[in-house]
mmCIF file of C-alpha atoms and ligand atoms in Angstrom:
data_model
loop_
_atom_site.group_PDB
_atom_site.id
_atom_site.type_symbol
_atom_site.label_atom_id
_atom_site.label_comp_id
_atom_site.label_asym_id
_atom_site.label_seq_id
_atom_site.Cartn_x
_atom_site.Cartn_y
_atom_site.Cartn_z
ATOM 1 C CA UNK A 1 -18.840 26.050 -0.773
ATOM 2 C CA UNK A 2 -17.148 26.395 2.622
ATOM 3 C CA UNK A 3 -14.694 23.738 3.806
ATOM 4 C CA UNK A 4 -13.350 23.505 7.355
ATOM 5 C CA UNK A 5 -11.044 21.133 9.097
ATOM 6 C CA UNK A 6 -8.904 21.109 12.228
ATOM 7 C CA UNK A 7 -5.825 19.335 13.425
ATOM 8 C CA UNK A 8 -4.199 19.254 16.859
ATOM 9 C CA UNK A 9 -0.693 20.689 17.302
ATOM 10 C CA UNK A 10 0.480 18.237 19.959
ATOM 11 C CA UNK A 11 1.874 14.798 19.240
ATOM 12 C CA UNK A 12 4.170 14.032 16.256
ATOM 13 C CA UNK A 13 2.219 14.115 13.032
ATOM 14 C CA UNK A 14 2.145 10.738 11.275
ATOM 15 C CA UNK A 15 1.189 8.991 8.113
ATOM 16 C CA UNK A 16 -2.488 8.600 9.280
ATOM 17 C CA UNK A 17 -2.739 12.373 9.723
ATOM 18 C CA UNK A 18 -1.193 12.780 6.283
ATOM 19 C CA UNK A 19 -3.673 10.579 4.561
ATOM 20 C CA UNK A 20 -6.819 11.460 6.552
ATOM 21 C CA UNK A 21 -5.793 15.082 7.103
ATOM 22 C CA UNK A 22 -3.076 17.077 5.259
ATOM 23 C CA UNK A 23 -3.521 15.405 1.910
ATOM 24 C CA UNK A 24 -7.280 15.901 1.949
ATOM 25 C CA UNK A 25 -6.845 19.596 3.014
ATOM 26 C CA UNK A 26 -4.702 20.369 0.053
ATOM 27 C CA UNK A 27 -7.190 18.644 -2.290
ATOM 28 C CA UNK A 28 -10.368 20.124 -0.727
ATOM 29 C CA UNK A 29 -9.074 23.700 -0.698
ATOM 30 C CA UNK A 30 -9.714 23.512 -4.477
ATOM 31 C CA UNK A 31 -13.453 22.986 -3.828
ATOM 32 C CA UNK A 32 -14.203 26.419 -2.540
ATOM 33 C CA UNK A 33 -13.406 28.647 0.442
ATOM 34 C CA UNK A 34 -11.145 26.647 2.804
ATOM 35 C CA UNK A 35 -10.668 27.228 6.551
ATOM 36 C CA UNK A 36 -7.966 25.076 8.182
ATOM 37 C CA UNK A 37 -7.447 25.421 11.886
ATOM 38 C CA UNK A 38 -4.629 24.436 14.228
ATOM 39 C CA UNK A 39 -6.792 23.475 17.180
ATOM 40 C CA UNK A 40 -4.471 24.491 19.959
ATOM 41 C CA UNK A 41 -7.385 24.822 22.450
ATOM 42 C CA UNK A 42 -8.188 21.155 21.942
ATOM 43 C CA UNK A 43 -4.641 20.271 22.820
ATOM 44 C CA UNK A 44 -4.938 21.288 26.492
ATOM 45 C CA UNK A 45 -7.683 18.724 27.119
ATOM 46 C CA UNK A 46 -4.944 16.202 28.004
ATOM 47 C CA UNK A 47 -1.884 17.072 30.068
ATOM 48 C CA UNK A 48 0.492 19.140 27.951
ATOM 49 C CA UNK A 49 3.846 20.882 28.154
ATOM 50 C CA UNK A 50 3.441 24.637 27.460
ATOM 51 C CA UNK A 51 6.802 24.893 25.645
ATOM 52 C CA UNK A 52 5.816 21.980 23.477
ATOM 53 C CA UNK A 53 2.427 23.435 22.617
ATOM 54 C CA UNK A 54 4.131 26.711 21.599
ATOM 55 C CA UNK A 55 6.724 25.108 19.335
ATOM 56 C CA UNK A 56 4.433 22.495 17.803
ATOM 57 C CA UNK A 57 1.903 25.104 16.833
ATOM 58 C CA UNK A 58 4.544 26.696 14.647
ATOM 59 C CA UNK A 59 5.783 23.274 13.473
ATOM 60 C CA UNK A 60 2.232 22.282 12.401
ATOM 61 C CA UNK A 61 1.638 25.635 10.636
ATOM 62 C CA UNK A 62 4.801 25.062 8.555
ATOM 63 C CA UNK A 63 3.703 21.479 7.905
ATOM 64 C CA UNK A 64 0.305 22.550 6.677
ATOM 65 C CA UNK A 65 1.886 24.869 4.121
ATOM 66 C CA UNK A 66 4.572 22.296 3.252
ATOM 67 C CA UNK A 67 1.836 19.782 2.405
ATOM 68 C CA UNK A 68 0.079 22.087 0.031
ATOM 69 C CA UNK A 69 -2.139 24.610 1.780
ATOM 70 C CA UNK A 70 -1.881 28.062 0.342
ATOM 71 C CA UNK A 71 -2.252 30.573 3.230
ATOM 72 C CA UNK A 72 -2.969 33.451 0.900
ATOM 73 C CA UNK A 73 -5.792 31.603 -0.813
ATOM 74 C CA UNK A 74 -7.199 29.570 2.071
ATOM 75 C CA UNK A 75 -7.551 30.670 5.680
ATOM 76 C CA UNK A 76 -5.034 28.856 7.822
ATOM 77 C CA UNK A 77 -4.966 29.914 11.423
ATOM 78 C CA UNK A 78 -4.661 29.029 15.120
ATOM 79 C CA UNK A 79 -7.863 28.450 17.049
ATOM 80 C CA UNK A 80 -6.778 30.450 20.109
ATOM 81 C CA UNK A 81 -6.308 33.578 17.945
ATOM 82 C CA UNK A 82 -10.036 33.654 17.271
ATOM 83 C CA UNK A 83 -11.903 33.967 20.594
ATOM 84 C CA UNK A 84 -15.178 33.144 18.894
ATOM 85 C CA UNK A 85 -14.287 29.461 19.165
ATOM 86 C CA UNK A 86 -14.209 29.415 22.979
ATOM 87 C CA UNK A 87 -17.398 31.469 23.098
ATOM 88 C CA UNK A 88 -19.232 29.287 20.652
ATOM 89 C CA UNK A 89 -18.278 26.268 22.713
ATOM 90 C CA UNK A 90 -19.988 27.682 25.804
ATOM 91 C CA UNK A 91 -23.141 28.730 23.947
ATOM 92 C CA UNK A 92 -23.400 25.320 22.168
ATOM 93 C CA UNK A 93 -22.961 23.486 25.442
ATOM 94 C CA UNK A 94 -26.553 24.608 26.149
ATOM 95 C CA UNK A 95 -27.874 22.411 23.295
ATOM 96 C CA UNK A 96 -25.479 19.431 23.812
ATOM 97 C CA UNK A 97 -26.679 16.393 25.646
ATOM 98 C CA UNK A 98 -24.504 15.161 28.554
ATOM 99 C CA UNK A 99 -25.516 11.568 27.686
ATOM 100 C CA UNK A 100 -24.406 11.915 24.116
ATOM 101 C CA UNK A 101 -20.959 13.340 25.189
ATOM 102 C CA UNK A 102 -20.465 10.382 27.501
ATOM 103 C CA UNK A 103 -21.004 7.953 24.561
ATOM 104 C CA UNK A 104 -18.105 9.421 22.499
ATOM 105 C CA UNK A 105 -15.709 6.549 21.920
ATOM 106 C CA UNK A 106 -12.680 8.811 21.770
ATOM 107 C CA UNK A 107 -13.535 10.243 25.183
ATOM 108 C CA UNK A 108 -13.984 6.767 26.659
ATOM 109 C CA UNK A 109 -10.664 5.554 25.187
ATOM 110 C CA UNK A 110 -8.705 8.535 26.300
ATOM 111 C CA UNK A 111 -10.353 8.670 29.732
ATOM 112 C CA UNK A 112 -9.607 4.988 30.269
ATOM 113 C CA UNK A 113 -5.923 5.628 29.668
ATOM 114 C CA UNK A 114 -5.356 8.308 32.309
ATOM 115 C CA UNK A 115 -5.792 8.984 35.966
ATOM 116 C CA UNK A 116 -6.654 12.657 35.694
ATOM 117 C CA UNK A 117 -9.598 13.139 33.234
ATOM 118 C CA UNK A 118 -10.172 16.840 32.595
ATOM 119 C CA UNK A 119 -13.591 18.342 32.115
ATOM 120 C CA UNK A 120 -12.240 19.658 28.813
ATOM 121 C CA UNK A 121 -11.709 16.126 27.556
ATOM 122 C CA UNK A 122 -15.456 15.556 28.091
ATOM 123 C CA UNK A 123 -16.637 18.781 26.432
ATOM 124 C CA UNK A 124 -14.061 18.591 23.606
ATOM 125 C CA UNK A 125 -16.636 17.661 20.937
ATOM 126 C CA UNK A 126 -18.685 20.795 21.702
ATOM 127 C CA UNK A 127 -15.593 22.960 20.990
ATOM 128 C CA UNK A 128 -15.156 20.955 17.774
ATOM 129 C CA UNK A 129 -18.783 21.574 16.792
ATOM 130 C CA UNK A 130 -18.275 25.285 17.360
ATOM 131 C CA UNK A 131 -15.143 25.268 15.145
ATOM 132 C CA UNK A 132 -17.134 23.863 12.306
ATOM 133 C CA UNK A 133 -20.453 25.682 12.748
ATOM 134 C CA UNK A 134 -18.975 29.205 13.170
ATOM 135 C CA UNK A 135 -17.854 29.128 9.479
ATOM 136 C CA UNK A 136 -21.175 27.987 7.973
ATOM 137 C CA UNK A 137 -19.265 24.940 6.798
ATOM 138 C CA UNK A 138 -20.670 22.609 4.130
ATOM 139 C CA UNK A 139 -17.898 20.017 4.030
ATOM 140 C CA UNK A 140 -15.418 18.683 6.612
ATOM 141 C CA UNK A 141 -12.525 16.615 5.370
ATOM 142 C CA UNK A 142 -11.553 14.167 8.165
ATOM 143 C CA UNK A 143 -10.470 10.622 8.848
ATOM 144 C CA UNK A 144 -12.869 7.909 10.020
ATOM 145 C CA UNK A 145 -11.925 8.368 13.692
ATOM 146 C CA UNK A 146 -13.687 11.814 13.643
ATOM 147 C CA UNK A 147 -17.005 10.562 12.205
ATOM 148 C CA UNK A 148 -18.736 10.343 15.590
ATOM 149 C CA UNK A 149 -17.692 13.863 16.493
ATOM 150 C CA UNK A 150 -18.993 15.170 13.237
ATOM 151 C CA UNK A 151 -22.302 13.417 13.696
ATOM 152 C CA UNK A 152 -22.546 15.123 17.075
ATOM 153 C CA UNK A 153 -21.744 18.522 15.481
ATOM 154 C CA UNK A 154 -24.657 17.913 13.045
ATOM 155 C CA UNK A 155 -26.974 17.088 15.940
ATOM 156 C CA UNK A 156 -25.958 20.178 17.784
ATOM 157 C CA UNK A 157 -26.526 22.310 14.618
ATOM 158 C CA UNK A 158 -29.979 20.808 14.125
ATOM 159 C CA UNK A 159 -30.966 21.265 17.758
ATOM 160 C CA UNK A 160 -29.816 24.899 17.767
ATOM 161 C CA UNK A 161 -31.648 25.601 14.505
ATOM 162 C CA UNK A 162 -34.843 24.000 15.795
ATOM 163 C CA UNK A 163 -34.785 25.934 19.089
ATOM 164 C CA UNK A 164 -33.580 29.346 18.014
ATOM 165 C CA UNK A 165 -34.249 29.564 14.264
ATOM 166 C CA UNK A 166 -32.040 28.572 11.361
ATOM 167 C CA UNK A 167 -28.547 29.729 12.219
ATOM 168 C CA UNK A 168 -26.139 27.060 11.002
ATOM 169 C CA UNK A 169 -25.468 25.043 7.846
ATOM 170 C CA UNK A 170 -25.565 21.352 8.800
ATOM 171 C CA UNK A 171 -22.122 20.098 7.680
ATOM 172 C CA UNK A 172 -21.195 16.906 5.940
ATOM 173 C CA UNK A 173 -17.921 14.942 6.328
ATOM 174 C CA UNK A 174 -15.613 14.057 3.480
ATOM 175 C CA UNK A 175 -13.642 10.834 4.131
ATOM 176 C CA UNK A 176 -10.847 9.522 1.916
ATOM 177 C CA UNK A 177 -11.932 6.698 -0.440
ATOM 178 C CA UNK A 178 -8.882 4.766 0.610
ATOM 179 C CA UNK A 179 -6.959 5.213 3.844
ATOM 180 C CA UNK A 180 -9.700 6.778 5.970
ATOM 181 C CA UNK A 181 -8.295 4.673 8.868
ATOM 182 C CA UNK A 182 -4.578 3.944 8.595
ATOM 183 C CA UNK A 183 -3.589 1.337 11.109
ATOM 184 C CA UNK A 184 -0.525 0.824 13.314
ATOM 185 C CA UNK A 185 2.104 -1.197 11.402
ATOM 186 C CA UNK A 186 2.857 -3.391 14.431
ATOM 187 C CA UNK A 187 -0.650 -3.736 15.750
ATOM 188 C CA UNK A 188 -2.951 -3.417 12.756
ATOM 189 C CA UNK A 189 -6.108 -3.735 14.793
ATOM 190 C CA UNK A 190 -5.564 -0.244 16.169
ATOM 191 C CA UNK A 191 -5.294 3.017 14.358
ATOM 192 C CA UNK A 192 -1.973 4.673 13.727
ATOM 193 C CA UNK A 193 -1.460 7.317 16.440
ATOM 194 C CA UNK A 194 1.403 8.912 18.244
ATOM 195 C CA UNK A 195 -0.494 8.842 21.528
ATOM 196 C CA UNK A 196 -2.119 5.410 21.404
ATOM 197 C CA UNK A 197 0.022 3.448 18.906
ATOM 198 C CA UNK A 198 3.402 1.709 18.992
ATOM 199 C CA UNK A 199 6.662 3.543 18.300
ATOM 200 C CA UNK A 200 7.793 1.144 15.575
ATOM 201 C CA UNK A 201 4.360 0.932 14.024
ATOM 202 C CA UNK A 202 3.879 4.707 13.633
ATOM 203 C CA UNK A 203 5.425 6.418 10.645
ATOM 204 C CA UNK A 204 6.071 10.062 11.502
ATOM 205 C CA UNK A 205 6.102 12.663 8.779
ATOM 206 C CA UNK A 206 9.545 13.793 9.765
ATOM 207 C CA UNK A 207 11.163 10.319 10.181
ATOM 208 C CA UNK A 208 14.383 9.874 8.225
ATOM 209 C CA UNK A 209 13.963 7.847 5.097
ATOM 210 C CA UNK A 210 15.904 4.889 6.510
ATOM 211 C CA UNK A 211 13.653 4.873 9.564
ATOM 212 C CA UNK A 212 10.562 4.834 7.387
ATOM 213 C CA UNK A 213 11.899 1.941 5.309
ATOM 214 C CA UNK A 214 12.814 0.012 8.460
ATOM 215 C CA UNK A 215 9.382 0.563 9.996
ATOM 216 C CA UNK A 216 7.743 -0.895 6.859
ATOM 217 C CA UNK A 217 10.214 -3.755 6.615
ATOM 218 C CA UNK A 218 9.279 -4.821 10.147
ATOM 219 C CA UNK A 219 5.523 -4.341 9.616
ATOM 220 C CA UNK A 220 3.371 -7.176 10.949
ATOM 221 C CA UNK A 221 1.705 -9.151 8.167
ATOM 222 C CA UNK A 222 -0.837 -11.910 8.421
ATOM 223 C CA UNK A 223 -0.809 -15.642 8.064
ATOM 224 C CA UNK A 224 -1.079 -16.970 4.528
ATOM 225 C CA UNK A 225 0.874 -15.539 1.602
ATOM 226 C CA UNK A 226 -1.606 -13.841 -0.657
ATOM 227 C CA UNK A 227 -1.464 -10.137 -1.139
ATOM 228 C CA UNK A 228 -5.130 -9.205 -0.926
ATOM 229 C CA UNK A 229 -7.405 -7.191 1.313
ATOM 230 C CA UNK A 230 -9.816 -8.753 3.796
ATOM 231 C CA UNK A 231 -11.017 -8.673 7.415
ATOM 232 C CA UNK A 232 -8.805 -11.659 8.068
ATOM 233 C CA UNK A 233 -5.756 -9.714 6.790
ATOM 234 C CA UNK A 234 -5.627 -6.399 8.624
ATOM 235 C CA UNK A 235 -1.864 -5.924 8.265
ATOM 236 C CA UNK A 236 -1.716 -6.614 4.518
ATOM 237 C CA UNK A 237 -4.875 -4.607 3.860
ATOM 238 C CA UNK A 238 -3.303 -1.622 5.615
ATOM 239 C CA UNK A 239 -0.095 -1.908 3.474
ATOM 240 C CA UNK A 240 -2.145 -2.213 0.301
ATOM 241 C CA UNK A 241 -4.160 0.946 1.199
ATOM 242 C CA UNK A 242 -0.962 2.919 1.989
ATOM 243 C CA UNK A 243 0.634 1.855 -1.251
ATOM 244 C CA UNK A 244 -2.461 2.812 -3.141
ATOM 245 C CA UNK A 245 -2.496 6.292 -1.655
ATOM 246 C CA UNK A 246 1.206 6.766 -2.153
ATOM 247 C CA UNK A 247 1.254 5.744 -5.740
ATOM 248 C CA UNK A 248 -2.181 6.915 -6.892
ATOM 249 C CA UNK A 249 -3.301 3.453 -7.855
ATOM 250 C CA UNK A 250 -6.436 1.685 -6.584
ATOM 251 C CA UNK A 251 -6.112 -1.143 -4.014
ATOM 252 C CA UNK A 252 -7.565 -3.461 -6.712
ATOM 253 C CA UNK A 253 -4.807 -2.594 -9.138
ATOM 254 C CA UNK A 254 -2.244 -3.291 -6.463
ATOM 255 C CA UNK A 255 -3.693 -6.728 -5.690
ATOM 256 C CA UNK A 256 -3.413 -7.584 -9.395
ATOM 257 C CA UNK A 257 0.084 -6.173 -9.640
ATOM 258 C CA UNK A 258 1.345 -8.192 -6.632
ATOM 259 C CA UNK A 259 -0.315 -11.442 -7.522
ATOM 260 C CA UNK A 260 2.309 -14.105 -6.903
ATOM 261 C CA UNK A 261 4.755 -11.740 -5.091
ATOM 262 C CA UNK A 262 5.730 -12.146 -1.454
ATOM 263 C CA UNK A 263 5.094 -9.975 1.587
ATOM 264 C CA UNK A 264 8.804 -8.856 1.500
ATOM 265 C CA UNK A 265 8.315 -7.253 -1.913
ATOM 266 C CA UNK A 266 5.192 -5.469 -0.796
ATOM 267 C CA UNK A 267 6.816 -4.125 2.323
ATOM 268 C CA UNK A 268 9.870 -2.863 0.487
ATOM 269 C CA UNK A 269 7.766 -1.130 -2.156
ATOM 270 C CA UNK A 270 5.448 0.517 0.338
ATOM 271 C CA UNK A 271 8.457 1.803 2.273
ATOM 272 C CA UNK A 272 10.011 3.230 -0.902
ATOM 273 C CA UNK A 273 6.699 4.749 -2.052
ATOM 274 C CA UNK A 274 6.115 6.491 1.300
ATOM 275 C CA UNK A 275 9.684 7.846 1.324
ATOM 276 C CA UNK A 276 9.117 9.265 -2.155
ATOM 277 C CA UNK A 277 5.810 10.738 -1.035
ATOM 278 C CA UNK A 278 7.167 12.416 2.097
ATOM 279 C CA UNK A 279 10.655 13.483 1.004
ATOM 280 C CA UNK A 280 9.617 16.691 -0.755
ATOM 281 C CA UNK A 281 7.316 17.552 2.116
ATOM 282 C CA UNK A 282 10.167 17.250 4.586
ATOM 283 C CA UNK A 283 12.410 19.561 2.483
ATOM 284 C CA UNK A 284 9.715 22.230 2.133
ATOM 285 C CA UNK A 285 8.881 21.950 5.812
ATOM 286 C CA UNK A 286 12.507 22.523 7.005
ATOM 287 C CA UNK A 287 12.795 25.584 4.830
ATOM 288 C CA UNK A 288 9.513 27.128 6.024
ATOM 289 C CA UNK A 289 10.140 26.313 9.653
ATOM 290 C CA UNK A 290 13.392 28.207 9.607
ATOM 291 C CA UNK A 291 11.619 31.496 8.905
ATOM 292 C CA UNK A 292 9.640 32.190 12.062
ATOM 293 C CA UNK A 293 8.834 35.885 11.353
ATOM 294 C CA UNK A 294 7.203 34.856 8.070
ATOM 295 C CA UNK A 295 5.189 32.133 9.839
ATOM 296 C CA UNK A 296 3.980 34.689 12.387
ATOM 297 C CA UNK A 297 3.012 37.093 9.586
ATOM 298 C CA UNK A 298 0.974 34.397 7.850
ATOM 299 C CA UNK A 299 -0.634 33.310 11.131
ATOM 300 C CA UNK A 300 -1.787 36.886 11.709
ATOM 301 C CA UNK A 301 -3.213 37.022 8.245
ATOM 302 C CA UNK A 302 -5.104 33.812 8.904
ATOM 303 C CA UNK A 303 -6.410 35.098 12.237
ATOM 304 C CA UNK A 304 -7.770 38.269 10.666
ATOM 305 C CA UNK A 305 -9.593 36.341 7.954
ATOM 306 C CA UNK A 306 -10.998 33.779 10.363
ATOM 307 C CA UNK A 307 -12.247 36.487 12.767
ATOM 308 C CA UNK A 308 -14.001 38.290 9.893
ATOM 309 C CA UNK A 309 -15.622 35.069 8.749
ATOM 310 C CA UNK A 310 -16.727 33.807 12.137
ATOM 311 C CA UNK A 311 -17.995 37.028 13.785
ATOM 312 C CA UNK A 312 -21.366 37.239 12.009
ATOM 313 C CA UNK A 313 -22.285 33.673 13.065
ATOM 314 C CA UNK A 314 -21.259 34.317 16.681
ATOM 315 C CA UNK A 315 -23.313 37.506 16.750
ATOM 316 C CA UNK A 316 -26.331 35.636 15.364
ATOM 317 C CA UNK A 317 -25.911 32.997 18.062
ATOM 318 C CA UNK A 318 -25.885 35.587 20.861
ATOM 319 C CA UNK A 319 -28.854 37.463 19.466
ATOM 320 C CA UNK A 320 -31.023 34.436 18.847
ATOM 321 C CA UNK A 321 -30.328 33.098 22.267
ATOM 322 C CA UNK A 322 -31.611 36.315 23.782
ATOM 323 C CA UNK A 323 -28.476 38.061 24.942
ATOM 324 C CA UNK A 324 -28.536 41.896 25.078
ATOM 325 C CA UNK A 325 -26.110 43.224 22.435
ATOM 326 C CA UNK A 326 -24.581 46.628 22.533
ATOM 327 C CA UNK A 327 -24.262 47.207 18.748
ATOM 328 C CA UNK A 328 -20.932 47.709 17.094
ATOM 329 C CA UNK A 329 -18.122 47.588 19.691
HETATM 330 P P1 TYM B 1 -6.333 14.920 14.925
HETATM 331 O O1 TYM B 1 -5.448 16.094 15.243
HETATM 332 O O2 TYM B 1 -6.293 13.742 15.880
HETATM 333 O O3 TYM B 1 -6.122 14.375 13.491
HETATM 334 C C1 TYM B 1 -6.100 15.214 12.365
HETATM 335 C C2 TYM B 1 -6.687 14.501 11.180
HETATM 336 O O4 TYM B 1 -6.006 13.271 10.957
HETATM 337 C C3 TYM B 1 -6.979 12.202 10.831
HETATM 338 N N1 TYM B 1 -6.355 10.946 11.365
HETATM 339 C C4 TYM B 1 -6.314 9.828 10.636
HETATM 340 N N2 TYM B 1 -6.760 9.528 9.418
HETATM 341 C C5 TYM B 1 -6.554 8.230 8.959
HETATM 342 N N3 TYM B 1 -5.925 7.271 9.716
HETATM 343 C C6 TYM B 1 -5.481 7.557 10.981
HETATM 344 N N4 TYM B 1 -4.830 6.616 11.664
HETATM 345 C C7 TYM B 1 -5.702 8.881 11.466
HETATM 346 N N5 TYM B 1 -5.356 9.473 12.652
HETATM 347 C C8 TYM B 1 -5.758 10.780 12.567
HETATM 348 C C9 TYM B 1 -8.151 12.652 11.717
HETATM 349 O O5 TYM B 1 -9.343 12.041 11.342
HETATM 350 C C10 TYM B 1 -8.174 14.138 11.410
HETATM 351 O O6 TYM B 1 -8.918 14.431 10.278
HETATM 352 N N6 TYM B 1 -10.747 16.418 16.869
HETATM 353 C C11 TYM B 1 -9.854 16.522 15.716
HETATM 354 C C12 TYM B 1 -9.464 17.948 15.467
HETATM 355 C C13 TYM B 1 -10.504 18.912 15.239
HETATM 356 C C14 TYM B 1 -11.356 19.036 14.085
HETATM 357 C C15 TYM B 1 -12.183 20.135 14.301
HETATM 358 C C16 TYM B 1 -11.435 18.343 12.853
HETATM 359 C C17 TYM B 1 -10.922 19.877 16.071
HETATM 360 N N7 TYM B 1 -11.855 20.641 15.569
HETATM 361 C C18 TYM B 1 -13.132 20.579 13.376
HETATM 362 C C19 TYM B 1 -12.355 18.759 11.890
HETATM 363 C C20 TYM B 1 -13.194 19.825 12.164
HETATM 364 C C21 TYM B 1 -8.591 15.733 15.980
HETATM 365 O O7 TYM B 1 -8.210 15.527 17.121
HETATM 366 O O8 TYM B 1 -7.818 15.429 14.846
#
């Protein structure tokens, strides 16, 4: 079975990315052949600083290894190192509906927040579909916020297969049972995000332990005193989910364990549990990040493996669409 997922290098990585992304990558690489991509081409769809993109690509690569990906076993690589991604995006744009792209909620949210809306922001989901389809992917571990993009990738695969003959596996998403949508600690009605969330309500993976504890201590809770999940209790539900993930218990077990306790106890314990979860990651990350030549060696290894895996699909796409091919280059 092939597994593929991608993560953007820009913006500080946060607890939502850890739970919906990193943690799932390390788990799903055990299911089969894993491809994990730093989607640097996606990061230029909103205004970016070139220096920042460069450094954060290396930061993220170190973080992917620090959180458990094995670059020798799985293929961990940067999207821009494999030109098939940009090519696949163009070819797939022929079978992507303009109307459907305009209905993507992430596009609408991001476009609403800025004056300059790039064409790339609009076509972003086509690039993402290409990422996935190039590898004949069966499963895509992602958080809930990427569901609509994955559904679009499935539609694109089906449309291409119907028009040009079966070329792609139609992929399925894997969403975490708990924590598929981690919310901002200060504004629990919106998702945790370094671009759209609050500073205090976003726990970054490299925050100091004291900062993490403080952010949880000041988390917004709800009216009432019971520690239980519910639509009327978005703040407490979010804390329960985070504690469940960090301690390996179910949310139900946590509700039972905290019956009769106060919000203060819950907030303290979630903070401690998240510090315990992230501290070893931080240590490994700092060590790996210090050895840039080794990171570049491993990135080159990933690029070679990703090129070899994606080339046959790209070739099939060109051929089936009717392009003249010149044989082996
Ligand atoms: P990105 O870089 O925004 O996020 C990486 C992963 O983190 C998950 N995530 C969350 N999960 C739970 N709660 C949250 N608050 C939260 N915020 C983020 C995301 O769902 C994602 O799994 N478009 C993608 C990158 C991408 C991709 C792909 C993913 C490009 N090509 C192909 C899968 C397959 C994105 O911007 O993710």
